mmCIF file of C-alpha atoms in Angstrom:
data_model
loop_
_atom_site.group_PDB
_atom_site.id
_atom_site.type_symbol
_atom_site.label_atom_id
_atom_site.label_comp_id
_atom_site.label_asym_id
_atom_site.label_seq_id
_atom_site.Cartn_x
_atom_site.Cartn_y
_atom_site.Cartn_z
ATOM 1 C CA UNK A 1 -6.241 1.345 -8.421
ATOM 2 C CA UNK A 2 -9.362 -0.809 -8.688
ATOM 3 C CA UNK A 3 -11.198 2.109 -10.284
ATOM 4 C CA UNK A 4 -8.397 2.442 -12.835
ATOM 5 C CA UNK A 5 -8.688 -1.251 -13.738
ATOM 6 C CA UNK A 6 -12.468 -0.941 -14.104
ATOM 7 C CA UNK A 7 -11.937 1.865 -16.618
ATOM 8 C CA UNK A 8 -10.021 -0.552 -18.839
ATOM 9 C CA UNK A 9 -12.788 -3.166 -18.673
ATOM 10 C CA UNK A 10 -16.093 -1.256 -18.888
ATOM 11 C CA UNK A 11 -18.337 -4.300 -18.444
ATOM 12 C CA UNK A 12 -16.484 -5.593 -15.396
ATOM 13 C CA UNK A 13 -18.269 -6.519 -12.183
ATOM 14 C CA UNK A 14 -16.620 -6.282 -8.760
ATOM 15 C CA UNK A 15 -16.747 -9.027 -6.127
ATOM 16 C CA UNK A 16 -15.638 -7.963 -2.659
ATOM 17 C CA UNK A 17 -15.811 -9.453 0.824
ATOM 18 C CA UNK A 18 -16.981 -6.176 2.355
ATOM 19 C CA UNK A 19 -18.455 -3.129 0.671
ATOM 20 C CA UNK A 20 -18.256 0.028 2.791
ATOM 21 C CA UNK A 21 -17.863 2.547 -0.038
ATOM 22 C CA UNK A 22 -20.169 5.584 0.248
ATOM 23 C CA UNK A 23 -22.595 6.137 -2.625
ATOM 24 C CA UNK A 24 -20.856 9.353 -3.666
ATOM 25 C CA UNK A 25 -17.512 7.547 -4.032
ATOM 26 C CA UNK A 26 -19.110 4.872 -6.191
ATOM 27 C CA UNK A 27 -20.771 7.556 -8.293
ATOM 28 C CA UNK A 28 -17.425 9.306 -8.825
ATOM 29 C CA UNK A 29 -15.149 6.312 -9.406
ATOM 30 C CA UNK A 30 -17.357 3.292 -10.144
ATOM 31 C CA UNK A 31 -20.286 4.613 -12.123
ATOM 32 C CA UNK A 32 -22.184 1.749 -13.804
ATOM 33 C CA UNK A 33 -20.001 -0.875 -12.045
ATOM 34 C CA UNK A 34 -21.993 -3.623 -10.332
ATOM 35 C CA UNK A 35 -20.739 -4.681 -6.891
ATOM 36 C CA UNK A 36 -21.275 -8.085 -5.273
ATOM 37 C CA UNK A 37 -20.476 -8.404 -1.543
ATOM 38 C CA UNK A 38 -20.155 -11.555 0.547
ATOM 39 C CA UNK A 39 -22.811 -12.726 2.968
ATOM 40 C CA UNK A 40 -20.696 -11.396 5.850
ATOM 41 C CA UNK A 41 -21.276 -7.863 4.585
ATOM 42 C CA UNK A 42 -24.866 -8.155 5.880
ATOM 43 C CA UNK A 43 -23.836 -8.811 9.497
ATOM 44 C CA UNK A 44 -25.076 -5.908 11.679
ATOM 45 C CA UNK A 45 -22.339 -3.348 12.456
ATOM 46 C CA UNK A 46 -19.742 -5.532 10.678
ATOM 47 C CA UNK A 47 -17.755 -2.423 9.693
ATOM 48 C CA UNK A 48 -16.637 -2.124 13.320
ATOM 49 C CA UNK A 49 -15.130 -5.612 13.607
ATOM 50 C CA UNK A 50 -14.627 -7.017 10.101
ATOM 51 C CA UNK A 51 -10.842 -7.269 10.601
ATOM 52 C CA UNK A 52 -11.470 -9.861 13.321
ATOM 53 C CA UNK A 53 -13.144 -12.096 10.717
ATOM 54 C CA UNK A 54 -9.867 -12.772 8.864
ATOM 55 C CA UNK A 55 -10.039 -16.484 9.750
ATOM 56 C CA UNK A 56 -13.433 -16.707 7.965
ATOM 57 C CA UNK A 57 -12.373 -14.830 4.804
ATOM 58 C CA UNK A 58 -10.795 -17.762 2.889
ATOM 59 C CA UNK A 59 -14.135 -19.566 3.133
ATOM 60 C CA UNK A 60 -16.049 -16.432 2.105
ATOM 61 C CA UNK A 61 -13.914 -15.714 -0.972
ATOM 62 C CA UNK A 62 -14.418 -19.291 -2.178
ATOM 63 C CA UNK A 63 -18.198 -18.808 -2.175
ATOM 64 C CA UNK A 64 -18.134 -16.335 -5.068
ATOM 65 C CA UNK A 65 -19.090 -18.051 -8.319
ATOM 66 C CA UNK A 66 -17.088 -16.312 -11.058
ATOM 67 C CA UNK A 67 -16.840 -19.352 -13.321
ATOM 68 C CA UNK A 68 -19.278 -17.872 -15.834
ATOM 69 C CA UNK A 69 -17.061 -14.900 -16.708
ATOM 70 C CA UNK A 70 -14.602 -14.710 -19.604
ATOM 71 C CA UNK A 71 -11.677 -13.832 -17.326
ATOM 72 C CA UNK A 72 -10.811 -12.850 -13.754
ATOM 73 C CA UNK A 73 -8.581 -10.047 -12.476
ATOM 74 C CA UNK A 74 -7.975 -10.180 -8.727
ATOM 75 C CA UNK A 75 -6.611 -7.244 -6.747
ATOM 76 C CA UNK A 76 -5.238 -9.021 -3.719
ATOM 77 C CA UNK A 77 -3.881 -7.813 -0.399
ATOM 78 C CA UNK A 78 -4.924 -11.050 1.280
ATOM 79 C CA UNK A 79 -7.806 -13.178 0.032
ATOM 80 C CA UNK A 80 -9.163 -12.298 -3.418
ATOM 81 C CA UNK A 81 -6.475 -14.311 -5.177
ATOM 82 C CA UNK A 82 -8.064 -17.481 -3.746
ATOM 83 C CA UNK A 83 -11.304 -17.153 -5.721
ATOM 84 C CA UNK A 84 -12.164 -20.428 -7.467
ATOM 85 C CA UNK A 85 -11.810 -20.299 -11.260
ATOM 86 C CA UNK A 86 -12.126 -22.766 -14.128
ATOM 87 C CA UNK A 87 -8.873 -24.367 -15.375
ATOM 88 C CA UNK A 88 -9.386 -22.716 -18.778
ATOM 89 C CA UNK A 89 -10.344 -19.302 -17.342
ATOM 90 C CA UNK A 90 -7.655 -16.564 -17.577
ATOM 91 C CA UNK A 91 -6.769 -15.252 -14.111
ATOM 92 C CA UNK A 92 -4.497 -12.231 -13.687
ATOM 93 C CA UNK A 93 -3.644 -11.294 -10.093
ATOM 94 C CA UNK A 94 -2.308 -7.936 -8.913
ATOM 95 C CA UNK A 95 -0.620 -8.594 -5.560
ATOM 96 C CA UNK A 96 -0.370 -5.651 -3.182
ATOM 97 C CA UNK A 97 1.464 -7.907 -0.737
ATOM 98 C CA UNK A 98 1.405 -11.469 0.546
ATOM 99 C CA UNK A 99 -0.659 -11.401 3.752
ATOM 100 C CA UNK A 100 1.532 -9.255 6.006
ATOM 101 C CA UNK A 101 0.127 -10.395 9.336
ATOM 102 C CA UNK A 102 0.327 -14.092 8.430
ATOM 103 C CA UNK A 103 3.952 -14.171 7.279
ATOM 104 C CA UNK A 104 7.088 -12.204 8.182
ATOM 105 C CA UNK A 105 5.226 -9.487 10.114
ATOM 106 C CA UNK A 106 3.187 -11.925 12.190
ATOM 107 C CA UNK A 107 5.293 -11.335 15.285
ATOM 108 C CA UNK A 108 5.036 -7.547 15.238
ATOM 109 C CA UNK A 109 1.247 -7.755 14.787
ATOM 110 C CA UNK A 110 0.951 -10.218 17.693
ATOM 111 C CA UNK A 111 3.126 -7.973 19.820
ATOM 112 C CA UNK A 112 1.038 -4.899 18.997
ATOM 113 C CA UNK A 113 -2.094 -6.856 19.932
ATOM 114 C CA UNK A 114 -0.417 -8.039 23.144
ATOM 115 C CA UNK A 115 -1.056 -11.631 22.128
ATOM 116 C CA UNK A 116 1.501 -13.833 23.836
ATOM 117 C CA UNK A 117 1.211 -17.566 24.458
ATOM 118 C CA UNK A 118 -1.911 -17.515 26.590
ATOM 119 C CA UNK A 119 -5.144 -19.156 25.372
ATOM 120 C CA UNK A 120 -6.150 -16.207 23.170
ATOM 121 C CA UNK A 121 -2.643 -15.789 21.786
ATOM 122 C CA UNK A 122 -2.330 -19.482 20.961
ATOM 123 C CA UNK A 123 -5.727 -19.453 19.248
ATOM 124 C CA UNK A 124 -4.664 -16.531 17.044
ATOM 125 C CA UNK A 125 -1.338 -18.188 16.244
ATOM 126 C CA UNK A 126 -3.132 -21.375 15.204
ATOM 127 C CA UNK A 127 -5.564 -19.424 12.991
ATOM 128 C CA UNK A 128 -2.618 -17.663 11.338
ATOM 129 C CA UNK A 129 -1.000 -21.059 10.774
ATOM 130 C CA UNK A 130 -4.177 -22.238 9.036
ATOM 131 C CA UNK A 131 -4.236 -19.055 6.973
ATOM 132 C CA UNK A 132 -0.643 -19.662 5.801
ATOM 133 C CA UNK A 133 -1.615 -23.181 4.722
ATOM 134 C CA UNK A 134 -4.531 -21.840 2.660
ATOM 135 C CA UNK A 135 -2.411 -18.991 1.292
ATOM 136 C CA UNK A 136 0.286 -21.281 -0.064
ATOM 137 C CA UNK A 137 -2.267 -23.758 -1.391
ATOM 138 C CA UNK A 138 -3.959 -21.063 -3.498
ATOM 139 C CA UNK A 139 -0.761 -19.285 -4.576
ATOM 140 C CA UNK A 140 -0.605 -21.070 -7.922
ATOM 141 C CA UNK A 141 -4.190 -20.361 -8.932
ATOM 142 C CA UNK A 142 -3.511 -17.215 -10.994
ATOM 143 C CA UNK A 143 -1.831 -17.606 -14.387
ATOM 144 C CA UNK A 144 0.266 -14.500 -13.832
ATOM 145 C CA UNK A 145 1.069 -12.421 -10.751
ATOM 146 C CA UNK A 146 1.830 -8.721 -10.823
ATOM 147 C CA UNK A 147 3.668 -7.064 -7.925
ATOM 148 C CA UNK A 148 3.386 -3.390 -7.034
ATOM 149 C CA UNK A 149 7.118 -3.088 -6.288
ATOM 150 C CA UNK A 150 10.338 -5.062 -6.441
ATOM 151 C CA UNK A 151 10.063 -5.529 -2.678
ATOM 152 C CA UNK A 152 6.707 -7.302 -3.087
ATOM 153 C CA UNK A 153 8.117 -9.267 -6.000
ATOM 154 C CA UNK A 154 10.871 -10.566 -3.713
ATOM 155 C CA UNK A 155 8.281 -11.473 -1.044
ATOM 156 C CA UNK A 156 6.251 -13.386 -3.654
ATOM 157 C CA UNK A 157 9.376 -15.297 -4.694
ATOM 158 C CA UNK A 158 10.314 -16.064 -1.085
ATOM 159 C CA UNK A 159 6.863 -17.098 0.146
ATOM 160 C CA UNK A 160 5.224 -18.640 -2.917
ATOM 161 C CA UNK A 161 8.207 -19.616 -5.067
ATOM 162 C CA UNK A 162 6.728 -17.713 -8.009
ATOM 163 C CA UNK A 163 8.048 -14.914 -10.164
ATOM 164 C CA UNK A 164 5.973 -11.788 -10.777
ATOM 165 C CA UNK A 165 6.021 -8.787 -13.076
ATOM 166 C CA UNK A 166 6.425 -5.415 -11.379
ATOM 167 C CA UNK A 167 3.652 -2.965 -12.283
ATOM 168 C CA UNK A 168 3.713 0.215 -10.244
ATOM 169 C CA UNK A 169 0.354 1.488 -8.942
ATOM 170 C CA UNK A 170 -1.166 4.471 -10.778
ATOM 171 C CA UNK A 171 -0.660 8.002 -9.454
ATOM 172 C CA UNK A 172 -3.010 10.803 -10.569
ATOM 173 C CA UNK A 173 -0.226 13.108 -11.724
ATOM 174 C CA UNK A 174 -2.641 15.700 -13.147
ATOM 175 C CA UNK A 175 -3.853 16.444 -9.608
ATOM 176 C CA UNK A 176 -0.312 16.987 -8.290
ATOM 177 C CA UNK A 177 1.340 20.184 -9.546
ATOM 178 C CA UNK A 178 5.094 20.561 -9.082
ATOM 179 C CA UNK A 179 5.916 23.391 -6.627
ATOM 180 C CA UNK A 180 9.500 24.673 -6.721
ATOM 181 C CA UNK A 181 9.172 27.376 -4.044
ATOM 182 C CA UNK A 182 9.346 25.378 -0.827
ATOM 183 C CA UNK A 183 8.492 26.352 2.747
ATOM 184 C CA UNK A 184 10.765 25.612 5.740
ATOM 185 C CA UNK A 185 8.927 22.573 7.161
ATOM 186 C CA UNK A 186 9.189 18.817 6.685
ATOM 187 C CA UNK A 187 6.074 16.684 6.334
ATOM 188 C CA UNK A 188 5.072 13.186 7.412
ATOM 189 C CA UNK A 189 1.794 11.982 5.885
ATOM 190 C CA UNK A 190 0.165 8.632 6.589
ATOM 191 C CA UNK A 191 -2.460 6.787 8.544
ATOM 192 C CA UNK A 192 -1.137 6.920 12.111
ATOM 193 C CA UNK A 193 -0.659 3.194 12.696
ATOM 194 C CA UNK A 194 2.311 1.535 14.441
ATOM 195 C CA UNK A 195 3.886 0.014 11.307
ATOM 196 C CA UNK A 196 4.122 3.457 9.676
ATOM 197 C CA UNK A 197 6.721 4.365 12.343
ATOM 198 C CA UNK A 198 5.635 7.992 12.650
ATOM 199 C CA UNK A 199 6.788 7.709 16.261
ATOM 200 C CA UNK A 200 10.360 7.341 15.004
ATOM 201 C CA UNK A 201 10.038 10.462 12.851
ATOM 202 C CA UNK A 202 8.714 12.459 15.820
ATOM 203 C CA UNK A 203 11.474 11.203 18.136
ATOM 204 C CA UNK A 204 14.109 12.257 15.598
ATOM 205 C CA UNK A 205 12.612 15.743 15.190
ATOM 206 C CA UNK A 206 12.295 16.128 18.944
ATOM 207 C CA UNK A 207 16.094 15.951 18.926
ATOM 208 C CA UNK A 208 16.287 18.553 16.120
ATOM 209 C CA UNK A 209 14.326 21.456 17.676
ATOM 210 C CA UNK A 210 15.336 23.852 14.894
ATOM 211 C CA UNK A 211 13.594 21.694 12.264
ATOM 212 C CA UNK A 212 9.823 21.964 11.837
ATOM 213 C CA UNK A 213 7.717 18.877 11.216
ATOM 214 C CA UNK A 214 4.063 18.769 10.137
ATOM 215 C CA UNK A 215 2.296 15.434 10.706
ATOM 216 C CA UNK A 216 -0.679 14.837 8.399
ATOM 217 C CA UNK A 217 -3.202 12.115 9.169
ATOM 218 C CA UNK A 218 -5.194 10.438 11.912
ATOM 219 C CA UNK A 219 -5.296 6.881 13.250
ATOM 220 C CA UNK A 220 -5.060 4.613 16.241
ATOM 221 C CA UNK A 221 -1.846 6.286 17.437
ATOM 222 C CA UNK A 222 -3.114 9.884 17.187
ATOM 223 C CA UNK A 223 -3.286 10.526 20.935
ATOM 224 C CA UNK A 224 0.015 8.850 21.853
ATOM 225 C CA UNK A 225 1.911 10.573 19.038
ATOM 226 C CA UNK A 226 0.595 13.986 20.044
ATOM 227 C CA UNK A 227 1.752 13.293 23.598
ATOM 228 C CA UNK A 228 5.187 12.304 22.291
ATOM 229 C CA UNK A 229 5.710 15.376 20.098
ATOM 230 C CA UNK A 230 7.862 18.362 20.997
ATOM 231 C CA UNK A 231 6.983 22.017 20.288
ATOM 232 C CA UNK A 232 8.524 21.906 16.798
ATOM 233 C CA UNK A 233 6.051 19.182 15.709
ATOM 234 C CA UNK A 234 2.521 20.155 14.689
ATOM 235 C CA UNK A 235 -0.433 17.964 13.692
ATOM 236 C CA UNK A 236 -2.819 18.911 10.908
ATOM 237 C CA UNK A 237 -5.098 15.895 11.326
ATOM 238 C CA UNK A 238 -6.928 14.616 8.280
ATOM 239 C CA UNK A 239 -6.855 17.112 5.398
ATOM 240 C CA UNK A 240 -9.208 17.406 2.399
ATOM 241 C CA UNK A 241 -7.509 16.437 -0.834
ATOM 242 C CA UNK A 242 -6.712 19.983 -2.011
ATOM 243 C CA UNK A 243 -5.189 21.005 1.332
ATOM 244 C CA UNK A 244 -3.286 17.729 1.560
ATOM 245 C CA UNK A 245 -1.713 18.241 -1.866
ATOM 246 C CA UNK A 246 -0.828 21.852 -1.016
ATOM 247 C CA UNK A 247 0.816 20.806 2.274
ATOM 248 C CA UNK A 248 2.744 18.040 0.522
ATOM 249 C CA UNK A 249 3.838 20.287 -2.339
ATOM 250 C CA UNK A 250 5.178 23.140 -0.187
ATOM 251 C CA UNK A 251 7.177 20.919 2.176
ATOM 252 C CA UNK A 252 10.968 21.030 2.130
ATOM 253 C CA UNK A 253 10.931 17.212 2.099
ATOM 254 C CA UNK A 254 8.692 14.309 3.073
ATOM 255 C CA UNK A 255 9.997 12.034 5.841
ATOM 256 C CA UNK A 256 8.899 8.401 6.139
ATOM 257 C CA UNK A 257 10.346 5.757 8.471
ATOM 258 C CA UNK A 258 8.064 2.784 7.771
ATOM 259 C CA UNK A 259 8.373 -0.067 5.310
ATOM 260 C CA UNK A 260 5.653 0.188 2.662
ATOM 261 C CA UNK A 261 4.936 -2.346 -0.046
ATOM 262 C CA UNK A 262 4.922 0.587 -2.463
ATOM 263 C CA UNK A 263 3.901 3.902 -0.884
ATOM 264 C CA UNK A 264 1.483 6.011 -2.924
ATOM 265 C CA UNK A 265 2.039 9.023 -0.633
ATOM 266 C CA UNK A 266 5.770 8.874 -1.388
ATOM 267 C CA UNK A 267 5.146 8.852 -5.134
ATOM 268 C CA UNK A 268 2.637 11.707 -4.760
ATOM 269 C CA UNK A 269 5.239 13.765 -2.906
ATOM 270 C CA UNK A 270 7.690 13.243 -5.760
ATOM 271 C CA UNK A 271 5.057 14.346 -8.279
ATOM 272 C CA UNK A 272 4.680 17.568 -6.292
ATOM 273 C CA UNK A 273 8.412 18.168 -6.586
ATOM 274 C CA UNK A 274 9.004 17.256 -2.939
ATOM 275 C CA UNK A 275 12.155 15.272 -2.088
ATOM 276 C CA UNK A 276 11.971 12.150 0.086
ATOM 277 C CA UNK A 277 13.857 11.098 3.190
ATOM 278 C CA UNK A 278 12.843 7.486 3.704
ATOM 279 C CA UNK A 279 13.784 4.164 5.239
ATOM 280 C CA UNK A 280 15.699 2.194 2.626
ATOM 281 C CA UNK A 281 13.475 -0.860 2.461
ATOM 282 C CA UNK A 282 10.212 -1.568 0.653
ATOM 283 C CA UNK A 283 8.721 0.504 -2.122
ATOM 284 C CA UNK A 284 10.823 3.558 -1.250
ATOM 285 C CA UNK A 285 13.797 1.841 -2.895
ATOM 286 C CA UNK A 286 11.871 1.781 -6.198
ATOM 287 C CA UNK A 287 10.593 5.339 -5.842
ATOM 288 C CA UNK A 288 13.649 7.300 -4.694
ATOM 289 C CA UNK A 289 16.542 8.114 -6.991
ATOM 290 C CA UNK A 290 19.169 8.065 -4.269
ATOM 291 C CA UNK A 291 21.507 10.945 -3.555
ATOM 292 C CA UNK A 292 25.014 9.780 -4.473
ATOM 293 C CA UNK A 293 23.759 7.028 -6.799
ATOM 294 C CA UNK A 294 21.823 8.972 -9.426
ATOM 295 C CA UNK A 295 22.730 11.905 -11.707
ATOM 296 C CA UNK A 296 19.297 13.387 -10.893
ATOM 297 C CA UNK A 297 18.708 12.491 -7.222
ATOM 298 C CA UNK A 298 15.257 12.844 -5.692
ATOM 299 C CA UNK A 299 15.898 11.930 -2.068
ATOM 300 C CA UNK A 300 17.893 10.272 0.696
ATOM 301 C CA UNK A 301 17.472 6.730 2.043
ATOM 302 C CA UNK A 302 18.625 5.651 5.509
ATOM 303 C CA UNK A 303 19.665 2.120 6.419
ATOM 304 C CA UNK A 304 18.299 1.407 9.900
ATOM 305 C CA UNK A 305 14.994 2.283 11.586
ATOM 306 C CA UNK A 306 16.537 4.369 14.348
ATOM 307 C CA UNK A 307 16.202 8.029 15.284
ATOM 308 C CA UNK A 308 19.946 8.523 14.851
ATOM 309 C CA UNK A 309 19.966 7.184 11.291
ATOM 310 C CA UNK A 310 16.948 9.313 10.431
ATOM 311 C CA UNK A 311 18.597 12.426 11.908
ATOM 312 C CA UNK A 312 21.746 11.704 9.887
ATOM 313 C CA UNK A 313 19.621 11.438 6.738
ATOM 314 C CA UNK A 314 17.962 14.798 7.435
ATOM 315 C CA UNK A 315 21.361 16.436 7.970
ATOM 316 C CA UNK A 316 22.671 14.867 4.767
ATOM 317 C CA UNK A 317 19.660 16.227 2.934
ATOM 318 C CA UNK A 318 20.224 19.705 4.372
ATOM 319 C CA UNK A 319 23.864 19.641 3.266
ATOM 320 C CA UNK A 320 22.932 18.559 -0.277
ATOM 321 C CA UNK A 321 19.451 20.042 -0.729
ATOM 322 C CA UNK A 322 20.492 22.126 -3.746
ATOM 323 C CA UNK A 323 21.470 18.913 -5.543
ATOM 324 C CA UNK A 324 17.875 17.646 -5.371
ATOM 325 C CA UNK A 325 15.733 19.664 -7.770
ATOM 326 C CA UNK A 326 11.916 19.718 -7.535
ATOM 327 C CA UNK A 327 11.727 19.263 -11.308
ATOM 328 C CA UNK A 328 13.830 16.103 -11.065
ATOM 329 C CA UNK A 329 11.411 14.753 -8.434
ATOM 330 C CA UNK A 330 8.397 15.489 -10.644
ATOM 331 C CA UNK A 331 10.101 13.930 -13.663
ATOM 332 C CA UNK A 332 10.878 10.824 -11.608
ATOM 333 C CA UNK A 333 7.194 10.458 -10.676
ATOM 334 C CA UNK A 334 6.150 10.169 -14.318
ATOM 335 C CA UNK A 335 7.142 6.494 -14.135
ATOM 336 C CA UNK A 336 4.028 5.998 -11.992
ATOM 337 C CA UNK A 337 1.520 7.579 -14.355
ATOM 338 C CA UNK A 338 -1.962 6.186 -14.909
ATOM 339 C CA UNK A 339 -1.122 5.742 -18.590
ATOM 340 C CA UNK A 340 1.872 3.505 -17.784
ATOM 341 C CA UNK A 341 -0.282 1.476 -15.398
ATOM 342 C CA UNK A 342 -3.050 1.048 -17.982
ATOM 343 C CA UNK A 343 -0.557 -0.086 -20.612
ATOM 344 C CA UNK A 344 1.066 -2.626 -18.281
ATOM 345 C CA UNK A 345 -2.278 -4.064 -17.148
ATOM 346 C CA UNK A 346 -3.515 -4.506 -20.716
ATOM 347 C CA UNK A 347 -0.215 -6.096 -21.797
ATOM 348 C CA UNK A 348 -0.315 -8.500 -18.850
ATOM 349 C CA UNK A 349 -3.965 -9.341 -19.470
ATOM 350 C CA UNK A 350 -3.126 -10.040 -23.106
ATOM 351 C CA UNK A 351 -0.305 -12.355 -22.027
ATOM 352 C CA UNK A 352 -2.689 -14.350 -19.823
ATOM 353 C CA UNK A 353 -5.240 -14.625 -22.613
ATOM 354 C CA UNK A 354 -2.557 -15.763 -25.046
ATOM 355 C CA UNK A 355 -1.482 -18.471 -22.608
ATOM 356 C CA UNK A 356 -4.976 -19.948 -22.648
ATOM 357 C CA UNK A 357 -5.231 -19.658 -26.434
ATOM 358 C CA UNK A 358 -2.069 -21.736 -26.735
ATOM 359 C CA UNK A 359 -3.517 -24.335 -24.395
#
């Protein structure tokens, strides 16, 4: 998404806390874009522990001097929104999500880290409290906030008391051909982290031995998920882009049990003509045209994050699979095109500029 924004503003420079992008990626997506990284990026082996520096990041982001630029666009999953700007400097902020681990998902993150109320746990809880204070203090810095889904828009309203425009992230539709001739397997594709709830998908398919599931991806749960899986579940590991798209496109349906802010992989599956079976919270609600609620359905949503509800959703899909056409899925994905994203960003940027012209 950042690369897409840079295309719209050819003379833009990028400020980032940490810069771990390989040279070949920069050459492909950020040619002629100048990057500025924080001082923390120079710490030896910082790539191995940078997540543990979250308490230091508000200070680091405030050290970037961007006051000499005509305007600022921040792409914020946590800290970039807090960059210090002039009062008369247009600031457009694209919010991927309010800081997940500092707000409503704090408790699940602490639980996953086994951080109770001992000395270490209390220290982390206090640092998260300080982060929430900074986060709310800086929430009114941008002139306009954009949210990547209606779910994130509702989180922005609840946490910051601000409204936001919904601008869906861009999906490279040209790279995702619609395949109508499907194979007999289901696919789950994500980074294998606890909040993705791939464990729930595997548990459900363990109880449906006649249904095949292919799990695409690697991550911190790779070993435990492989140990959990039954014989009808296979793991492809990380796949190169072409193989990933082919696996996604030939699947009978994509199954996802997590709660994503948006879910690029879900939108990519739709572009390939692949129906979705997904938990009915988060970005999936924006992406899926629900069976029973749309004249051109593209998937099934289930209400609760349980294996039984997921199994029921799979069975409902099987019973109604002919009602969900691959072409309808691909047509649905056109809403997330790069062209629509570009148009929305430029319109929003123009609105921010106009606000400052009025002032």
